[in-house]
Amino acid sequence: MQPLALFAFLWVLLPFALCKDDSCAIDGRDGVSGIPGRDGLTGAKGEKGAPALQDELNSITMQELKGQMGFRGLPGAYGPKGFMGAQGPKGFPGPKGPRGSSGGIDGSGGPAGQKPAFSVLRNRADYASYDKPVIFDSQLSNVDNDFNLKTGYFTCKVPGVYYFVFHASSEGQLCLRFKSDRKSVSLNFCDLNPRSLSAVVSGGAVLQLFTNDKVWIEPFAKSLAGSKMPKSMTAVFNGFLIFHNT
C-alpha cells in the first residue's frame, strides 16, 4: 500500500478509535456557526384582537380609591341671567278668601254715610269782609252738615284726603285766599286785570285733614283800602273726601 493511501485510511479511522461511547457524532464533529441569514419577508396582517378592559379596570380602581365625603365647599359666584322661559300652564283657582268688610261708595272701607261732601253758594248783596271767612247763604249739598253756612268753615269729622275748589266773581279787582289751620295752609288767588270790568278767580287744593281741622276761603286786599270789599261777590265753594286715612 502506498504511503499516501495509508495516511488517508488512518485519518478516516482515527475518530472511531478515539470515541468509546455515543457522545461522538457518527458523522463527525460540529462545524463552526455560520453567518446569520437575512430577515425573512413581512408576515400577513393578523386578525383584530378583543377590546381591552381598561374602562372597567379604571372604574374598579376609582371605587377602591374613593375616600369619605369631604366638607361642603363655599357657594360659587352667580352665573349670568338666563333667558326667560316659556309661560307655564295656568294654575288651579285658589281657595275662596274670607268675606271683606262693608265698603263705602268710594271703596275706602267706611260706611257709605261717612263720605263728607259739600257744595255751597253765595249770592248775597252785602259786602264780604277782608281777612275773614266768606259767608254763604245756600247749599246744593252738605253731607252730615260738616260745612257751616253761618261761619263759612268746613270742619273735618272724618280724617282723610280731601279735594277743595272754589269759583268767585266780582266787579273790579278780586283776591281770595284758600286757608286751613292744618299746618297753616294759605294759598292766594287774584285777578288784577284793570281792563276787565268783571273779575273771576278760581282755585283749589288737595289736603290731608284730621279731626277738627278747618278749611275756608277769605277775601284780601293788596292795599288797606278798607275792612270790606267795595263790591258784592258771588261764589261757589265745593269739597269732598277722596279716601280715608289709613
PDB file of C-alpha atoms in Angstrom, residues 49-202:
ATOM      1  CA  GLY A  49     -57.948  41.374  18.827  1.00  0.00           C
ATOM      2  CA  ALA A  50     -60.556  41.611  21.604  1.00  0.00           C
ATOM      3  CA  PRO A  51     -61.103  45.128  23.185  1.00  0.00           C
ATOM      4  CA  ALA A  52     -59.125  45.898  26.305  1.00  0.00           C
ATOM      5  CA  LEU A  53     -60.808  46.106  29.724  1.00  0.00           C
ATOM      6  CA  GLN A  54     -59.257  49.483  30.513  1.00  0.00           C
ATOM      7  CA  ASP A  55     -62.583  51.277  31.211  1.00  0.00           C
ATOM      8  CA  GLU A  56     -63.734  48.541  33.530  1.00  0.00           C
ATOM      9  CA  LEU A  57     -60.349  48.476  35.273  1.00  0.00           C
ATOM     10  CA  ASN A  58     -60.446  52.261  35.726  1.00  0.00           C
ATOM     11  CA  SER A  59     -63.942  52.091  37.264  1.00  0.00           C
ATOM     12  CA  ILE A  60     -62.838  49.353  39.694  1.00  0.00           C
ATOM     13  CA  THR A  61     -59.727  51.329  40.624  1.00  0.00           C
ATOM     14  CA  MET A  62     -61.728  54.527  41.312  1.00  0.00           C
ATOM     15  CA  GLN A  63     -64.135  52.650  43.560  1.00  0.00           C
ATOM     16  CA  GLU A  64     -61.268  51.133  45.509  1.00  0.00           C
ATOM     17  CA  LEU A  65     -59.531  54.506  45.898  1.00  0.00           C
ATOM     18  CA  LYS A  66     -62.730  56.524  46.718  1.00  0.00           C
ATOM     19  CA  GLY A  67     -62.487  58.158  50.141  1.00  0.00           C
ATOM     20  CA  GLN A  68     -65.035  59.651  52.543  1.00  0.00           C
ATOM     21  CA  MET A  69     -67.116  62.688  51.564  1.00  0.00           C
ATOM     22  CA  GLY A  70     -65.347  65.985  52.309  1.00  0.00           C
ATOM     23  CA  PHE A  71     -66.725  69.242  53.726  1.00  0.00           C
ATOM     24  CA  ARG A  72     -69.184  71.238  51.630  1.00  0.00           C
ATOM     25  CA  GLY A  73     -67.461  73.982  49.647  1.00  0.00           C
ATOM     26  CA  LEU A  74     -68.349  77.657  49.558  1.00  0.00           C
ATOM     27  CA  PRO A  75     -71.101  78.745  47.136  1.00  0.00           C
ATOM     28  CA  GLY A  76     -69.843  79.777  43.752  1.00  0.00           C
ATOM     29  CA  ALA A  77     -70.445  83.117  42.094  1.00  0.00           C
ATOM     30  CA  TYR A  78     -73.812  83.748  40.443  1.00  0.00           C
ATOM     31  CA  GLY A  79     -73.872  82.922  36.793  1.00  0.00           C
ATOM     32  CA  PRO A  80     -75.339  85.173  34.117  1.00  0.00           C
ATOM     33  CA  LYS A  81     -79.089  85.544  33.984  1.00  0.00           C
ATOM     34  CA  GLY A  82     -80.655  83.018  31.661  1.00  0.00           C
ATOM     35  CA  PHE A  83     -83.246  83.607  29.019  1.00  0.00           C
ATOM     36  CA  MET A  84     -86.892  83.864  30.041  1.00  0.00           C
ATOM     37  CA  GLY A  85     -88.614  80.545  29.716  1.00  0.00           C
ATOM     38  CA  ALA A  86     -91.933  79.885  28.093  1.00  0.00           C
ATOM     39  CA  GLN A  87     -95.076  80.751  30.055  1.00  0.00           C
ATOM     40  CA  GLY A  88     -96.244  77.846  32.111  1.00  0.00           C
ATOM     41  CA  PRO A  89     -99.753  76.446  32.181  1.00  0.00           C
ATOM     42  CA  LYS A  90    -102.460  78.292  34.086  1.00  0.00           C
ATOM     43  CA  GLY A  91    -102.696  77.169  37.689  1.00  0.00           C
ATOM     44  CA  PHE A  92    -105.747  75.966  39.532  1.00  0.00           C
ATOM     45  CA  PRO A  93    -108.001  78.553  41.246  1.00  0.00           C
ATOM     46  CA  GLY A  94    -107.063  79.246  44.850  1.00  0.00           C
ATOM     47  CA  PRO A  95    -109.380  78.796  47.814  1.00  0.00           C
ATOM     48  CA  LYS A  96    -112.129  81.327  48.393  1.00  0.00           C
ATOM     49  CA  GLY A  97    -110.994  84.174  50.639  1.00  0.00           C
ATOM     50  CA  PRO A  98    -112.789  85.444  53.730  1.00  0.00           C
ATOM     51  CA  ARG A  99    -115.557  87.970  53.366  1.00  0.00           C
ATOM     52  CA  GLY A 100    -114.307  91.556  53.486  1.00  0.00           C
ATOM     53  CA  SER A 101    -115.660  94.460  55.434  1.00  0.00           C
ATOM     54  CA  SER A 102    -118.510  96.505  54.079  1.00  0.00           C
ATOM     55  CA  GLY A 103    -117.191  99.121  51.638  1.00  0.00           C
ATOM     56  CA  GLY A 104    -118.366 102.681  51.172  1.00  0.00           C
ATOM     57  CA  ILE A 105    -119.213 104.444  47.949  1.00  0.00           C
ATOM     58  CA  ASP A 106    -115.558 105.408  47.479  1.00  0.00           C
ATOM     59  CA  GLY A 107    -114.292 101.895  48.185  1.00  0.00           C
ATOM     60  CA  SER A 108    -112.391 103.123  51.239  1.00  0.00           C
ATOM     61  CA  GLY A 109    -113.958 100.610  53.617  1.00  0.00           C
ATOM     62  CA  GLY A 110    -116.026 103.045  55.663  1.00  0.00           C
ATOM     63  CA  PRO A 111    -119.796 103.291  55.780  1.00  0.00           C
ATOM     64  CA  ALA A 112    -121.480 104.956  52.840  1.00  0.00           C
ATOM     65  CA  GLY A 113    -122.638 107.786  55.120  1.00  0.00           C
ATOM     66  CA  GLN A 114    -119.038 108.546  56.120  1.00  0.00           C
ATOM     67  CA  LYS A 115    -118.114 110.338  52.866  1.00  0.00           C
ATOM     68  CA  PRO A 116    -118.295 114.066  53.578  1.00  0.00           C
ATOM     69  CA  ALA A 117    -119.041 116.384  50.669  1.00  0.00           C
ATOM     70  CA  PHE A 118    -120.443 119.889  50.278  1.00  0.00           C
ATOM     71  CA  SER A 119    -121.283 122.488  47.632  1.00  0.00           C
ATOM     72  CA  VAL A 120    -122.319 125.933  48.902  1.00  0.00           C
ATOM     73  CA  LEU A 121    -123.293 129.198  47.124  1.00  0.00           C
ATOM     74  CA  ARG A 122    -123.037 132.904  47.876  1.00  0.00           C
ATOM     75  CA  ASN A 123    -125.470 135.304  46.214  1.00  0.00           C
ATOM     76  CA  ARG A 124    -125.707 137.872  49.000  1.00  0.00           C
ATOM     77  CA  ALA A 125    -125.795 141.552  48.206  1.00  0.00           C
ATOM     78  CA  ASP A 126    -123.792 142.594  51.269  1.00  0.00           C
ATOM     79  CA  TYR A 127    -120.063 143.085  51.003  1.00  0.00           C
ATOM     80  CA  ALA A 128    -117.694 140.435  52.273  1.00  0.00           C
ATOM     81  CA  SER A 129    -115.129 141.394  54.921  1.00  0.00           C
ATOM     82  CA  TYR A 130    -111.414 141.181  54.204  1.00  0.00           C
ATOM     83  CA  ASP A 131    -109.368 138.511  56.044  1.00  0.00           C
ATOM     84  CA  LYS A 132    -112.497 136.786  57.321  1.00  0.00           C
ATOM     85  CA  PRO A 133    -114.241 133.648  56.061  1.00  0.00           C
ATOM     86  CA  VAL A 134    -116.691 134.129  53.181  1.00  0.00           C
ATOM     87  CA  ILE A 135    -120.261 133.619  54.384  1.00  0.00           C
ATOM     88  CA  PHE A 136    -122.537 131.559  52.122  1.00  0.00           C
ATOM     89  CA  ASP A 137    -126.320 131.711  52.038  1.00  0.00           C
ATOM     90  CA  SER A 138    -127.391 128.431  50.347  1.00  0.00           C
ATOM     91  CA  GLN A 139    -126.193 124.928  49.743  1.00  0.00           C
ATOM     92  CA  LEU A 140    -126.543 122.403  46.949  1.00  0.00           C
ATOM     93  CA  SER A 141    -125.306 119.560  49.162  1.00  0.00           C
ATOM     94  CA  ASN A 142    -123.864 119.306  52.647  1.00  0.00           C
ATOM     95  CA  VAL A 143    -123.423 115.708  53.805  1.00  0.00           C
ATOM     96  CA  ASP A 144    -123.549 115.428  57.599  1.00  0.00           C
ATOM     97  CA  ASN A 145    -123.573 119.264  57.773  1.00  0.00           C
ATOM     98  CA  ASP A 146    -119.778 119.425  58.007  1.00  0.00           C
ATOM     99  CA  PHE A 147    -119.882 122.890  56.371  1.00  0.00           C
ATOM    100  CA  ASN A 148    -121.339 125.685  58.490  1.00  0.00           C
ATOM    101  CA  LEU A 149    -123.094 128.321  56.339  1.00  0.00           C
ATOM    102  CA  LYS A 150    -123.139 130.893  59.166  1.00  0.00           C
ATOM    103  CA  THR A 151    -119.415 130.750  59.922  1.00  0.00           C
ATOM    104  CA  GLY A 152    -118.055 129.778  56.477  1.00  0.00           C
ATOM    105  CA  TYR A 153    -115.938 126.968  57.940  1.00  0.00           C
ATOM    106  CA  PHE A 154    -115.706 123.350  56.819  1.00  0.00           C
ATOM    107  CA  THR A 155    -114.821 121.240  59.878  1.00  0.00           C
ATOM    108  CA  CYS A 156    -113.296 117.790  59.298  1.00  0.00           C
ATOM    109  CA  LYS A 157    -115.073 114.975  61.142  1.00  0.00           C
ATOM    110  CA  VAL A 158    -113.771 112.060  59.044  1.00  0.00           C
ATOM    111  CA  PRO A 159    -109.960 112.106  58.695  1.00  0.00           C
ATOM    112  CA  GLY A 160    -108.727 111.612  55.152  1.00  0.00           C
ATOM    113  CA  VAL A 161    -107.586 113.261  51.935  1.00  0.00           C
ATOM    114  CA  TYR A 162    -109.964 115.933  50.582  1.00  0.00           C
ATOM    115  CA  TYR A 163    -110.311 117.906  47.378  1.00  0.00           C
ATOM    116  CA  PHE A 164    -111.482 121.536  47.507  1.00  0.00           C
ATOM    117  CA  VAL A 165    -112.221 124.007  44.697  1.00  0.00           C
ATOM    118  CA  PHE A 166    -113.880 127.452  44.515  1.00  0.00           C
ATOM    119  CA  HIS A 167    -115.008 129.980  41.860  1.00  0.00           C
ATOM    120  CA  ALA A 168    -115.837 133.627  42.586  1.00  0.00           C
ATOM    121  CA  SER A 169    -116.630 136.755  40.588  1.00  0.00           C
ATOM    122  CA  SER A 170    -116.924 140.455  41.405  1.00  0.00           C
ATOM    123  CA  GLU A 171    -116.646 143.847  39.782  1.00  0.00           C
ATOM    124  CA  GLY A 172    -113.150 145.305  39.789  1.00  0.00           C
ATOM    125  CA  GLN A 173    -110.091 143.517  41.173  1.00  0.00           C
ATOM    126  CA  LEU A 174    -110.616 140.376  43.221  1.00  0.00           C
ATOM    127  CA  CYS A 175    -108.299 138.415  45.521  1.00  0.00           C
ATOM    128  CA  LEU A 176    -109.239 135.310  47.508  1.00  0.00           C
ATOM    129  CA  ARG A 177    -107.187 133.217  49.884  1.00  0.00           C
ATOM    130  CA  PHE A 178    -107.685 129.462  50.405  1.00  0.00           C
ATOM    131  CA  LYS A 179    -106.840 128.634  54.031  1.00  0.00           C
ATOM    132  CA  SER A 180    -106.692 125.792  56.541  1.00  0.00           C
ATOM    133  CA  ASP A 181    -105.438 125.585  60.094  1.00  0.00           C
ATOM    134  CA  ARG A 182    -103.756 122.276  59.164  1.00  0.00           C
ATOM    135  CA  LYS A 183    -100.063 123.337  59.041  1.00  0.00           C
ATOM    136  CA  SER A 184    -101.172 126.938  58.369  1.00  0.00           C
ATOM    137  CA  VAL A 185    -102.065 126.349  54.717  1.00  0.00           C
ATOM    138  CA  SER A 186    -102.577 129.666  52.875  1.00  0.00           C
ATOM    139  CA  LEU A 187    -102.884 129.951  49.064  1.00  0.00           C
ATOM    140  CA  ASN A 188    -103.555 133.273  47.318  1.00  0.00           C
ATOM    141  CA  PHE A 189    -105.503 133.692  44.055  1.00  0.00           C
ATOM    142  CA  CYS A 190    -106.037 137.086  42.351  1.00  0.00           C
ATOM    143  CA  ASP A 191    -107.498 138.704  39.239  1.00  0.00           C
ATOM    144  CA  LEU A 192    -105.884 142.161  38.970  1.00  0.00           C
ATOM    145  CA  ASN A 193    -106.655 142.915  35.325  1.00  0.00           C
ATOM    146  CA  PRO A 194    -107.522 146.676  35.252  1.00  0.00           C
ATOM    147  CA  ARG A 195    -109.155 146.461  31.808  1.00  0.00           C
ATOM    148  CA  SER A 196    -111.776 143.952  32.886  1.00  0.00           C
ATOM    149  CA  LEU A 197    -114.997 145.191  34.480  1.00  0.00           C
ATOM    150  CA  SER A 198    -115.674 141.773  35.996  1.00  0.00           C
ATOM    151  CA  ALA A 199    -113.001 139.787  37.861  1.00  0.00           C
ATOM    152  CA  VAL A 200    -113.145 135.969  38.100  1.00  0.00           C
ATOM    153  CA  VAL A 201    -110.978 133.939  40.476  1.00  0.00           C
ATOM    154  CA  SER A 202    -110.731 130.147  40.768  1.00  0.00           C
TER     155      SER A 202
END
